Amino acid sequence: MQKNDDISIRYLMREMDPSEEIEFEREIMIDENLLIEVESLRKTYQKLRKLPLREAPPDLVNKIASDAIKARREQIKRSNRWTSFMSRSVAAAAVAILIISTTIYFSNGQAYTQTDTIQTTGTTTETIDPWVDRSNMLHFAGTSIQADNPQPIQLEVDQSFSKLKLINSETGYTPSSRKIVLTSSSR
Amino acid sequence: MELLKRHTGKQNYSSLKDRELVKLFRRKADESAFNELMNRHQSKIYSYIYSMIQNPETANDIFQETFTKVVTKMDDTYNEQGKWIAWVMRIAHNATIDHIRKQKRYTDVSLWYSDEDSKSDYFDRLEDESIVDADDQMVDKEMKSSLMSHISKLPEEQRSVVLLRHYYEMPFKEIAELTNVSINTALGRMRYALINLRKYFEEERQLELKHAKK
């Protein structure tokens, strides 16, 4: 019964597929009670068509219209202000970023130059310990003899000789030299 | 020449679709576009609110409130792809239902009614002759003689389905979406509304027969 009721309201409200409609109309022809129910509901539904259409009071409609226009214009003005503020802000931010990045770029460039200078100066001033390479060559890298103070380099040279040791075996076939051969030295 | 221009302008607006009119109002605050929209739909929206509320002053207030919301919420909640009128009807429906519920809450706490009364519908209570005064009884009698009085006796959810269907010929899918129920529930409400109305019409007919016999 519930199913039939649902179907009858769907039929009356034209919420059925054409094929469903045909099927239901066939059912109505067979079932007299269903026919009475549908026709009774249809009659009631038709009475609803007499429901009056009411007009809103004209002065109220006019007031609503003028208020709506005013409000909308205000909204548009506000949104335009916001848009222009935003675009100005974006432009300002872009300029600021440009200035900052340019400043950073140039100051970094200067810094690099300064660092280079410092490094260059550094090579002249800093002292690096002398070392002996695999060929037993003595190196003094990173030092230079300065006119005003010639002692450091001379001192290094003097001290470096004192570090050298005499080789006892004439063949030179010492464990350390063997080590050198083993490490595939060029000598 | 100017008259002709205005006339042509008006004709142009009347040939525009709702969507285009809304766009004009939205982008340029076009007065003629809004007026055209109002001309097209105001009577249906107002009739729906009025039929739900049955009080002209409250109906006016809700009608105005609806359009205030339409303008203020247009940028946030209206999607131009959707039907403008369905969106407006949703606002009108929600405002109406809010009002009815507020009224219900108000009457529910009133000491005039017993606990039993508070469970029934707001409009059912209005019918109680012990509550209303003489003037209201007159109005009530006039209302009872019309179809509107039968509609007002329907429970709120049945009444809104009947009125949405009648004034907007809204498909049940849309009614279901608007009232936040399934299509079957909306159809069921329509069926119960018709059954109730059938009963009211029959009662009215019996009463008329009784009076005629006297």
PDB file of C-alpha atoms in Angstrom, chain B residues 26-187:
ATOM      1  CA  ARG B  26      26.609  42.195  -9.554  1.00  0.00           C
ATOM      2  CA  ARG B  27      29.262  43.836 -11.703  1.00  0.00           C
ATOM      3  CA  LYS B  28      27.741  47.293 -12.258  1.00  0.00           C
ATOM      4  CA  ALA B  29      24.996  47.589  -9.622  1.00  0.00           C
ATOM      5  CA  ASP B  30      22.652  47.992 -12.583  1.00  0.00           C
ATOM      6  CA  GLU B  31      19.362  49.371 -11.300  1.00  0.00           C
ATOM      7  CA  SER B  32      17.243  48.276 -14.282  1.00  0.00           C
ATOM      8  CA  ALA B  33      18.600  44.746 -14.042  1.00  0.00           C
ATOM      9  CA  PHE B  34      17.624  44.505 -10.373  1.00  0.00           C
ATOM     10  CA  ASN B  35      14.196  46.004 -11.059  1.00  0.00           C
ATOM     11  CA  GLU B  36      13.633  43.462 -13.808  1.00  0.00           C
ATOM     12  CA  LEU B  37      14.554  40.623 -11.452  1.00  0.00           C
ATOM     13  CA  MET B  38      12.179  42.017  -8.848  1.00  0.00           C
ATOM     14  CA  ASN B  39       9.361  42.359 -11.393  1.00  0.00           C
ATOM     15  CA  ARG B  40       9.821  38.773 -12.446  1.00  0.00           C
ATOM     16  CA  HIS B  41       9.947  37.137  -9.044  1.00  0.00           C
ATOM     17  CA  GLN B  42       8.718  39.405  -6.250  1.00  0.00           C
ATOM     18  CA  SER B  43       5.113  38.198  -6.297  1.00  0.00           C
ATOM     19  CA  LYS B  44       6.068  34.524  -6.091  1.00  0.00           C
ATOM     20  CA  ILE B  45       8.588  35.092  -3.317  1.00  0.00           C
ATOM     21  CA  TYR B  46       6.177  37.320  -1.422  1.00  0.00           C
ATOM     22  CA  SER B  47       3.274  34.872  -1.899  1.00  0.00           C
ATOM     23  CA  TYR B  48       5.390  32.029  -0.558  1.00  0.00           C
ATOM     24  CA  ILE B  49       6.393  34.000   2.532  1.00  0.00           C
ATOM     25  CA  TYR B  50       2.896  35.342   3.064  1.00  0.00           C
ATOM     26  CA  SER B  51       1.277  31.928   2.698  1.00  0.00           C
ATOM     27  CA  MET B  52       3.718  30.448   5.168  1.00  0.00           C
ATOM     28  CA  ILE B  53       3.353  33.240   7.752  1.00  0.00           C
ATOM     29  CA  GLN B  54      -0.214  34.484   7.208  1.00  0.00           C
ATOM     30  CA  ASN B  55       0.649  37.884   8.574  1.00  0.00           C
ATOM     31  CA  PRO B  56       1.242  40.838   6.202  1.00  0.00           C
ATOM     32  CA  GLU B  57       3.575  42.812   8.474  1.00  0.00           C
ATOM     33  CA  THR B  58       5.766  39.848   9.293  1.00  0.00           C
ATOM     34  CA  ALA B  59       5.695  38.807   5.640  1.00  0.00           C
ATOM     35  CA  ASN B  60       6.914  42.306   4.680  1.00  0.00           C
ATOM     36  CA  ASP B  61       9.735  42.086   7.218  1.00  0.00           C
ATOM     37  CA  ILE B  62      10.850  38.651   6.028  1.00  0.00           C
ATOM     38  CA  PHE B  63      10.584  39.740   2.395  1.00  0.00           C
ATOM     39  CA  GLN B  64      12.849  42.717   3.098  1.00  0.00           C
ATOM     40  CA  GLU B  65      15.238  40.600   5.163  1.00  0.00           C
ATOM     41  CA  THR B  66      15.446  38.135   2.273  1.00  0.00           C
ATOM     42  CA  PHE B  67      16.577  40.801  -0.175  1.00  0.00           C
ATOM     43  CA  THR B  68      19.004  42.344   2.290  1.00  0.00           C
ATOM     44  CA  LYS B  69      20.619  38.915   2.567  1.00  0.00           C
ATOM     45  CA  VAL B  70      20.492  38.474  -1.217  1.00  0.00           C
ATOM     46  CA  VAL B  71      22.564  41.637  -1.685  1.00  0.00           C
ATOM     47  CA  THR B  72      25.002  41.077   1.178  1.00  0.00           C
ATOM     48  CA  LYS B  73      25.572  37.371   0.543  1.00  0.00           C
ATOM     49  CA  MET B  74      25.697  37.567  -3.241  1.00  0.00           C
ATOM     50  CA  ASP B  75      29.505  37.679  -3.426  1.00  0.00           C
ATOM     51  CA  ASP B  76      30.028  34.930  -0.857  1.00  0.00           C
ATOM     52  CA  THR B  77      27.388  32.277  -1.411  1.00  0.00           C
ATOM     53  CA  TYR B  78      25.829  32.736  -4.859  1.00  0.00           C
ATOM     54  CA  ASN B  79      27.360  30.684  -7.606  1.00  0.00           C
ATOM     55  CA  GLU B  80      26.572  32.195 -11.014  1.00  0.00           C
ATOM     56  CA  GLN B  81      26.210  28.729 -12.512  1.00  0.00           C
ATOM     57  CA  GLY B  82      23.201  27.979 -10.340  1.00  0.00           C
ATOM     58  CA  LYS B  83      19.646  29.263 -10.667  1.00  0.00           C
ATOM     59  CA  TRP B  84      19.388  32.653  -9.026  1.00  0.00           C
ATOM     60  CA  ILE B  85      15.762  32.218  -8.051  1.00  0.00           C
ATOM     61  CA  ALA B  86      16.402  28.850  -6.397  1.00  0.00           C
ATOM     62  CA  TRP B  87      19.126  30.534  -4.336  1.00  0.00           C
ATOM     63  CA  VAL B  88      16.814  33.430  -3.403  1.00  0.00           C
ATOM     64  CA  MET B  89      14.042  30.970  -2.525  1.00  0.00           C
ATOM     65  CA  ARG B  90      16.418  29.117  -0.234  1.00  0.00           C
ATOM     66  CA  ILE B  91      17.131  32.380   1.604  1.00  0.00           C
ATOM     67  CA  ALA B  92      13.409  33.228   1.766  1.00  0.00           C
ATOM     68  CA  HIS B  93      12.564  29.706   2.952  1.00  0.00           C
ATOM     69  CA  ASN B  94      15.252  29.745   5.665  1.00  0.00           C
ATOM     70  CA  ALA B  95      14.202  33.189   6.878  1.00  0.00           C
ATOM     71  CA  THR B  96      10.562  32.065   7.006  1.00  0.00           C
ATOM     72  CA  ILE B  97      11.324  28.814   8.821  1.00  0.00           C
ATOM     73  CA  ASP B  98      13.572  30.700  11.286  1.00  0.00           C
ATOM     74  CA  HIS B  99      10.727  33.044  12.049  1.00  0.00           C
ATOM     75  CA  ILE B 100       8.198  30.223  12.512  1.00  0.00           C
ATOM     76  CA  ARG B 101      10.568  28.367  14.828  1.00  0.00           C
ATOM     77  CA  LYS B 102      11.250  31.491  16.854  1.00  0.00           C
ATOM     78  CA  GLN B 103       7.506  32.006  17.188  1.00  0.00           C
ATOM     79  CA  LYS B 104       7.090  28.382  18.205  1.00  0.00           C
ATOM     80  CA  ARG B 105       9.774  28.739  20.842  1.00  0.00           C
ATOM     81  CA  TYR B 106       8.098  31.895  22.091  1.00  0.00           C
ATOM     82  CA  THR B 107       4.693  30.241  22.362  1.00  0.00           C
ATOM     83  CA  ASP B 108       6.210  27.097  23.838  1.00  0.00           C
ATOM     84  CA  VAL B 109       7.462  29.000  26.854  1.00  0.00           C
ATOM     85  CA  SER B 110       4.242  30.921  27.199  1.00  0.00           C
ATOM     86  CA  LEU B 111       2.129  30.056  30.219  1.00  0.00           C
ATOM     87  CA  TRP B 112      -1.036  30.319  28.160  1.00  0.00           C
ATOM     88  CA  TYR B 113      -0.635  26.816  26.914  1.00  0.00           C
ATOM     89  CA  SER B 114      -0.614  23.492  28.615  1.00  0.00           C
ATOM     90  CA  ASP B 115       2.098  20.899  27.926  1.00  0.00           C
ATOM     91  CA  GLU B 116      -0.252  19.078  25.610  1.00  0.00           C
ATOM     92  CA  ASP B 117      -0.833  22.211  23.549  1.00  0.00           C
ATOM     93  CA  SER B 118       2.856  22.945  23.246  1.00  0.00           C
ATOM     94  CA  LYS B 119       3.403  19.762  21.266  1.00  0.00           C
ATOM     95  CA  SER B 120       1.040  20.819  18.479  1.00  0.00           C
ATOM     96  CA  ASP B 121       1.707  23.150  15.556  1.00  0.00           C
ATOM     97  CA  TYR B 122       1.776  26.915  15.951  1.00  0.00           C
ATOM     98  CA  PHE B 123      -1.075  27.458  13.515  1.00  0.00           C
ATOM     99  CA  ASP B 124      -3.119  24.731  15.181  1.00  0.00           C
ATOM    100  CA  ARG B 125      -2.875  26.730  18.360  1.00  0.00           C
ATOM    101  CA  LEU B 126      -4.103  29.861  16.665  1.00  0.00           C
ATOM    102  CA  GLU B 127      -7.307  28.042  15.915  1.00  0.00           C
ATOM    103  CA  ASP B 128      -8.036  27.531  19.547  1.00  0.00           C
ATOM    104  CA  GLU B 129     -10.943  29.902  20.147  1.00  0.00           C
ATOM    105  CA  SER B 130     -10.169  30.167  23.834  1.00  0.00           C
ATOM    106  CA  ILE B 131      -6.857  31.826  23.038  1.00  0.00           C
ATOM    107  CA  VAL B 132      -7.680  34.376  20.390  1.00  0.00           C
ATOM    108  CA  ASP B 133      -9.684  37.479  21.070  1.00  0.00           C
ATOM    109  CA  ALA B 134     -12.818  38.630  19.272  1.00  0.00           C
ATOM    110  CA  ASP B 135     -11.010  40.423  16.429  1.00  0.00           C
ATOM    111  CA  ASP B 136      -8.768  37.490  15.813  1.00  0.00           C
ATOM    112  CA  GLN B 137     -11.798  35.222  15.751  1.00  0.00           C
ATOM    113  CA  MET B 138     -13.268  37.352  12.977  1.00  0.00           C
ATOM    114  CA  VAL B 139     -10.047  37.133  11.002  1.00  0.00           C
ATOM    115  CA  ASP B 140      -9.863  33.456  11.756  1.00  0.00           C
ATOM    116  CA  LYS B 141     -13.398  32.875  10.485  1.00  0.00           C
ATOM    117  CA  GLU B 142     -12.596  34.717   7.265  1.00  0.00           C
ATOM    118  CA  MET B 143      -9.447  32.700   6.857  1.00  0.00           C
ATOM    119  CA  LYS B 144     -11.242  29.446   7.474  1.00  0.00           C
ATOM    120  CA  SER B 145     -13.514  30.103   4.528  1.00  0.00           C
ATOM    121  CA  SER B 146     -10.590  30.229   2.158  1.00  0.00           C
ATOM    122  CA  LEU B 147      -8.047  27.859   0.848  1.00  0.00           C
ATOM    123  CA  MET B 148      -5.381  29.798   2.664  1.00  0.00           C
ATOM    124  CA  SER B 149      -6.786  28.814   6.016  1.00  0.00           C
ATOM    125  CA  HIS B 150      -6.517  25.146   5.067  1.00  0.00           C
ATOM    126  CA  ILE B 151      -2.952  25.677   3.976  1.00  0.00           C
ATOM    127  CA  SER B 152      -2.147  27.399   7.249  1.00  0.00           C
ATOM    128  CA  LYS B 153      -3.383  24.359   9.161  1.00  0.00           C
ATOM    129  CA  LEU B 154      -0.799  22.134   7.535  1.00  0.00           C
ATOM    130  CA  PRO B 155       2.370  21.350   9.461  1.00  0.00           C
ATOM    131  CA  GLU B 156       5.210  23.674   8.486  1.00  0.00           C
ATOM    132  CA  GLU B 157       7.163  21.120   6.449  1.00  0.00           C
ATOM    133  CA  GLN B 158       4.103  20.006   4.437  1.00  0.00           C
ATOM    134  CA  ARG B 159       3.069  23.616   3.898  1.00  0.00           C
ATOM    135  CA  SER B 160       6.453  24.605   2.521  1.00  0.00           C
ATOM    136  CA  VAL B 161       6.511  21.684   0.050  1.00  0.00           C
ATOM    137  CA  VAL B 162       3.008  22.556  -1.216  1.00  0.00           C
ATOM    138  CA  LEU B 163       3.848  26.234  -1.613  1.00  0.00           C
ATOM    139  CA  LEU B 164       7.232  25.710  -3.237  1.00  0.00           C
ATOM    140  CA  ARG B 165       5.607  23.359  -5.700  1.00  0.00           C
ATOM    141  CA  HIS B 166       2.688  25.669  -6.346  1.00  0.00           C
ATOM    142  CA  TYR B 167       4.452  29.017  -6.692  1.00  0.00           C
ATOM    143  CA  TYR B 168       7.609  27.798  -8.358  1.00  0.00           C
ATOM    144  CA  GLU B 169       6.580  24.512  -9.938  1.00  0.00           C
ATOM    145  CA  MET B 170       9.828  23.407  -8.398  1.00  0.00           C
ATOM    146  CA  PRO B 171      10.919  19.863  -9.244  1.00  0.00           C
ATOM    147  CA  PHE B 172      10.973  17.611  -6.182  1.00  0.00           C
ATOM    148  CA  LYS B 173      14.703  17.227  -6.514  1.00  0.00           C
ATOM    149  CA  GLU B 174      15.087  20.975  -5.903  1.00  0.00           C
ATOM    150  CA  ILE B 175      12.483  21.010  -3.137  1.00  0.00           C
ATOM    151  CA  ALA B 176      14.354  18.161  -1.465  1.00  0.00           C
ATOM    152  CA  GLU B 177      17.662  20.055  -1.721  1.00  0.00           C
ATOM    153  CA  LEU B 178      16.130  23.268  -0.443  1.00  0.00           C
ATOM    154  CA  THR B 179      14.473  21.640   2.546  1.00  0.00           C
ATOM    155  CA  ASN B 180      17.426  19.309   3.234  1.00  0.00           C
ATOM    156  CA  VAL B 181      15.510  16.048   2.880  1.00  0.00           C
ATOM    157  CA  SER B 182      15.464  13.176   0.394  1.00  0.00           C
ATOM    158  CA  ILE B 183      13.196  13.263  -2.683  1.00  0.00           C
ATOM    159  CA  ASN B 184      11.059  10.483  -1.211  1.00  0.00           C
ATOM    160  CA  THR B 185      10.564  12.456   2.001  1.00  0.00           C
ATOM    161  CA  ALA B 186       9.577  15.543   0.009  1.00  0.00           C
ATOM    162  CA  LEU B 187       7.122  13.470  -2.046  1.00  0.00           C
TER     163      LEU B 187
END
